[in-house]
Amino acid sequence: MGTFSEEFCVYAKSLVKLPDSVGNEEAPLACGGLTAYGAVKKLFKHQVQPGSPIAIVGAAGGLGHYAIQIAKAFGYTVVGIDVGEERLKFVESMGADLAVDPEAAPAAIQERFGGVAASLAFTARIAGFQLGLQVLRRGGLFVAVGIPASSEGPLQLHPFEFFMKSPTVIYSAVGNVQDMRELVDLAAAGKVKSHIGRVAKLSELPQVFDDLEAARYVGRAVITDLG
């Protein structure tokens, strides 16, 4: 639907006006940013109140780094979970209250918060989904956003843990036009900013995807030259 195209026709009612303060480098807001925004808004729908601790799994990624900023703008206490010292420093720079690797996350979250009120899984790994469920407090909300490869197998719920935690489990995909308008307002106010970790030409796209899979950059990649 227009991916990597120079021009694309859309319905006028779907257009979102960009103020001058939102530059071309913020193009990823229209996909990664919107998806993260739609996921964070699910917290309001399920009565997870601002101020509550939430966990973002895959926090240094192209969607996760938006989710940190959006959740902080809404007043949540954010635990960012990702792998590696460099990525955790990046998570902290995005505003997370606590940045922790997956192995240490359960104990650290339990000690500091007694579990989180909600977790958002932006990871494409089933292990990340399981971790998101593990760190929830009783009655917590689990929001799945990433899509792990089918080769990773199904998401499994242990019946006893399911009984003990009684979580709400939902999926969130993208967002709507009104969400996009609200996100642009946040960007214009300086509360959300795209971190561009990779810039490339269209001809370099295969390498960009390889770098993405290998986690060689944080934030988003953008194509600035269609040659």
Short mmCIF file of C-alpha atoms in Angstrom, two decimals:
data_model
loop_
_atom_site.label_atom_id
_atom_site.label_comp_id
_atom_site.label_asym_id
_atom_site.label_seq_id
_atom_site.Cartn_x
_atom_site.Cartn_y
_atom_site.Cartn_z
CA MET A 1 0.00 0.00 0.00
CA GLY A 2 2.52 2.56 -1.12
CA THR A 3 5.50 1.33 0.88
CA PHE A 4 8.70 2.95 -0.46
CA SER A 5 6.70 4.71 -3.18
CA GLU A 6 7.44 8.28 -4.19
CA GLU A 7 3.72 9.09 -4.52
CA PHE A 8 0.55 7.39 -3.33
CA CYS A 9 -3.15 8.30 -3.59
CA VAL A 10 -5.15 8.46 -0.35
CA TYR A 11 -8.64 9.50 0.69
CA ALA A 12 -8.74 13.17 1.66
CA LYS A 13 -10.42 12.31 4.96
CA SER A 14 -7.36 10.25 5.87
CA LEU A 15 -4.92 13.13 5.49
CA VAL A 16 -3.26 14.59 8.58
CA LYS A 17 -1.93 18.13 8.37
CA LEU A 18 1.67 18.53 9.49
CA PRO A 19 2.77 21.78 11.13
CA ASP A 20 6.09 23.29 10.03
CA SER A 21 7.70 22.09 13.26
CA VAL A 22 7.27 18.43 12.20
CA GLY A 23 9.90 17.78 9.53
CA ASN A 24 10.39 15.05 6.94
CA GLU A 25 12.57 13.06 9.35
CA GLU A 26 9.40 12.34 11.31
CA ALA A 27 7.96 10.22 8.48
CA PRO A 28 8.19 7.04 10.66
CA LEU A 29 5.53 8.51 12.93
CA ALA A 30 2.97 7.45 10.32
CA CYS A 31 3.62 3.76 10.92
CA GLY A 32 5.86 2.91 13.86
CA GLY A 33 4.77 5.92 15.86
CA LEU A 34 1.09 5.37 15.17
CA THR A 35 1.31 1.69 16.07
CA ALA A 36 2.98 2.55 19.38
CA TYR A 37 0.44 5.28 20.06
CA GLY A 38 -2.49 2.95 19.44
CA ALA A 39 -0.98 0.39 21.82
CA VAL A 40 -0.39 2.89 24.62
CA LYS A 41 -3.95 4.23 24.26
CA LYS A 42 -5.21 0.72 25.02
CA LEU A 43 -4.08 1.41 28.59
CA PHE A 44 -6.80 4.04 28.96
CA LYS A 45 -9.42 1.75 27.47
CA HIS A 46 -8.58 -0.89 30.07
CA GLN A 47 -8.41 1.52 33.02
CA VAL A 48 -4.66 1.45 33.57
CA GLN A 49 -4.27 4.84 35.19
CA PRO A 50 -1.42 7.31 34.52
CA GLY A 51 1.21 7.01 37.21
CA SER A 52 1.00 3.22 37.10
CA PRO A 53 4.15 1.25 36.28
CA ILE A 54 4.15 -0.32 32.81
CA ALA A 55 6.76 -2.42 31.01
CA ILE A 56 7.77 -2.04 27.37
CA VAL A 57 9.45 -5.15 25.97
CA GLY A 58 11.66 -4.32 23.00
CA ALA A 59 11.99 -0.74 24.21
CA ALA A 60 14.97 0.25 22.04
CA GLY A 61 13.32 -0.77 18.78
CA GLY A 62 11.60 1.18 16.07
CA LEU A 63 8.25 1.04 17.89
CA GLY A 64 9.39 0.64 21.47
CA HIS A 65 11.30 3.94 21.57
CA TYR A 66 8.11 5.74 20.56
CA ALA A 67 6.12 3.88 23.19
CA ILE A 68 8.46 5.07 25.94
CA GLN A 69 8.01 8.71 24.95
CA ILE A 70 4.25 8.43 24.47
CA ALA A 71 3.72 6.62 27.77
CA LYS A 72 5.81 9.23 29.60
CA ALA A 73 3.83 12.02 27.93
CA PHE A 74 0.67 10.41 29.33
CA GLY A 75 2.19 10.19 32.81
CA TYR A 76 3.03 6.50 33.17
CA THR A 77 6.05 5.13 35.02
CA VAL A 78 7.97 3.24 32.34
CA VAL A 79 10.18 0.17 32.60
CA GLY A 80 12.07 -0.35 29.33
CA ILE A 81 13.29 -3.88 28.65
CA ASP A 82 15.89 -4.65 25.99
CA VAL A 83 19.17 -6.48 25.46
CA GLY A 84 22.66 -4.99 25.74
CA GLU A 85 24.25 -2.05 27.54
CA GLU A 86 24.10 0.28 24.53
CA ARG A 87 20.41 -0.35 23.98
CA LEU A 88 19.63 0.10 27.67
CA LYS A 89 21.43 3.46 27.69
CA PHE A 90 19.32 4.44 24.69
CA VAL A 91 16.16 3.35 26.52
CA GLU A 92 17.14 5.61 29.43
CA SER A 93 17.78 8.50 27.04
CA MET A 94 14.23 8.12 25.73
CA GLY A 95 12.92 8.78 29.24
CA ALA A 96 12.38 5.35 30.80
CA ASP A 97 12.32 5.35 34.60
CA LEU A 98 14.05 1.98 34.67
CA ALA A 99 16.00 0.24 31.91
CA VAL A 100 16.72 -3.44 32.43
CA ASP A 101 17.67 -6.52 30.42
CA PRO A 102 15.24 -9.46 30.10
CA GLU A 103 17.14 -11.72 32.49
CA ALA A 104 17.11 -9.22 35.33
CA ALA A 105 13.67 -7.76 34.59
CA PRO A 106 11.39 -10.08 36.61
CA ALA A 107 13.30 -9.68 39.88
CA ALA A 108 13.92 -5.94 39.39
CA ILE A 109 10.28 -5.22 38.56
CA GLN A 110 8.99 -7.36 41.42
CA GLU A 111 11.29 -5.67 43.91
CA ARG A 112 10.52 -2.11 42.82
CA PHE A 113 6.87 -2.32 41.79
CA GLY A 114 5.49 -5.71 42.81
CA GLY A 115 4.79 -6.32 39.14
CA VAL A 116 3.61 -3.89 36.46
CA ALA A 117 0.04 -2.84 35.78
CA ALA A 118 0.53 -3.43 32.06
CA SER A 119 3.15 -4.68 29.64
CA LEU A 120 3.43 -3.93 25.94
CA ALA A 121 5.35 -6.44 23.81
CA PHE A 122 6.92 -4.84 20.75
CA THR A 123 9.32 -7.73 20.35
CA ALA A 124 9.16 -10.28 17.54
CA ARG A 125 10.20 -13.08 19.91
CA ILE A 126 7.88 -15.42 21.77
CA ALA A 127 10.29 -15.23 24.71
CA GLY A 128 9.54 -11.50 24.89
CA PHE A 129 5.81 -12.21 24.94
CA GLN A 130 6.29 -14.69 27.78
CA LEU A 131 8.37 -12.14 29.67
CA GLY A 132 5.65 -9.52 29.26
CA LEU A 133 3.16 -11.88 30.87
CA GLN A 134 5.61 -12.89 33.59
CA VAL A 135 6.23 -9.36 34.91
CA LEU A 136 2.52 -8.49 35.27
CA ARG A 137 0.96 -8.02 38.67
CA ARG A 138 -2.37 -9.73 39.32
CA GLY A 139 -5.11 -8.37 37.07
CA GLY A 140 -2.57 -6.71 34.77
CA LEU A 141 -2.99 -5.94 31.08
CA PHE A 142 -0.84 -7.58 28.40
CA VAL A 143 -0.79 -5.79 25.03
CA ALA A 144 0.79 -7.75 22.16
CA VAL A 145 2.08 -5.62 19.29
CA GLY A 146 4.94 -7.50 17.65
CA ILE A 147 4.38 -10.57 15.47
CA PRO A 148 6.89 -13.38 16.13
CA ALA A 149 7.72 -15.74 13.29
CA SER A 150 5.43 -18.77 13.10
CA SER A 151 8.54 -20.93 13.47
CA GLU A 152 8.79 -19.70 17.06
CA GLY A 153 5.63 -21.58 17.90
CA PRO A 154 2.55 -20.45 19.85
CA LEU A 155 2.23 -18.20 22.86
CA GLN A 156 1.59 -20.45 25.84
CA LEU A 157 -0.27 -19.69 29.05
CA HIS A 158 0.42 -21.92 32.03
CA PRO A 159 -3.00 -22.66 33.59
CA PHE A 160 -1.83 -22.14 37.18
CA GLU A 161 -0.10 -18.83 36.37
CA PHE A 162 -3.17 -17.79 34.40
CA PHE A 163 -5.29 -18.53 37.47
CA MET A 164 -2.95 -16.68 39.83
CA LYS A 165 -2.53 -13.55 37.72
CA SER A 166 -5.89 -13.37 35.93
CA PRO A 167 -4.48 -11.10 33.21
CA THR A 168 -6.28 -9.32 30.40
CA VAL A 169 -4.60 -10.30 27.11
CA ILE A 170 -5.22 -8.25 23.96
CA TYR A 171 -3.60 -7.42 20.62
CA SER A 172 -3.09 -3.93 19.24
CA ALA A 173 -2.52 -3.11 15.56
CA VAL A 174 -1.74 0.36 14.19
CA GLY A 175 -4.23 3.16 15.02
CA ASN A 176 -6.72 5.48 13.37
CA VAL A 177 -6.65 8.92 11.77
CA GLN A 178 -7.59 10.68 15.00
CA ASP A 179 -4.76 8.86 16.78
CA MET A 180 -2.38 10.13 14.10
CA ARG A 181 -3.56 13.70 14.61
CA GLU A 182 -3.01 13.41 18.35
CA LEU A 183 0.44 11.93 17.80
CA VAL A 184 1.41 14.76 15.45
CA ASP A 185 0.34 17.22 18.16
CA LEU A 186 2.66 15.46 20.62
CA ALA A 187 5.50 15.62 18.11
CA ALA A 188 4.83 19.31 17.45
CA ALA A 189 4.96 19.93 21.19
CA GLY A 190 8.35 18.22 21.37
CA LYS A 191 7.10 15.32 23.49
CA VAL A 192 7.71 12.61 20.87
CA LYS A 193 10.63 12.47 18.45
CA SER A 194 11.77 9.85 15.97
CA HIS A 195 15.25 8.52 16.62
CA ILE A 196 16.77 7.75 13.22
CA GLY A 197 19.39 5.07 13.72
CA ARG A 198 19.91 4.26 10.04
CA VAL A 199 19.65 6.31 6.84
CA ALA A 200 19.92 4.67 3.44
CA LYS A 201 19.05 4.71 -0.25
CA LEU A 202 16.30 2.50 -1.63
CA SER A 203 18.94 0.36 -3.36
CA GLU A 204 20.40 -0.42 0.08
CA LEU A 205 17.12 -1.75 1.43
CA PRO A 206 18.19 -5.42 1.70
CA GLN A 207 21.14 -4.41 3.88
CA VAL A 208 18.88 -2.20 6.01
CA PHE A 209 16.61 -5.18 6.71
CA ASP A 210 19.63 -7.34 7.51
CA ASP A 211 20.85 -4.69 9.94
CA LEU A 212 17.40 -4.53 11.49
CA GLU A 213 17.27 -8.29 12.01
CA ALA A 214 20.74 -8.23 13.55
CA ALA A 215 19.82 -5.29 15.86
CA ARG A 216 22.66 -3.14 14.50
CA TYR A 217 20.80 0.12 15.06
CA VAL A 218 18.26 1.51 17.50
CA GLY A 219 15.13 3.48 16.70
CA ARG A 220 14.02 3.73 13.07
CA ALA A 221 15.62 3.48 9.64
CA VAL A 222 14.54 5.86 6.88
CA ILE A 223 14.97 5.86 3.12
CA THR A 224 16.00 9.34 1.98
CA ASP A 225 16.93 8.60 -1.65
CA LEU A 226 14.70 6.53 -3.93
CA GLY A 227 17.58 5.85 -6.32
#
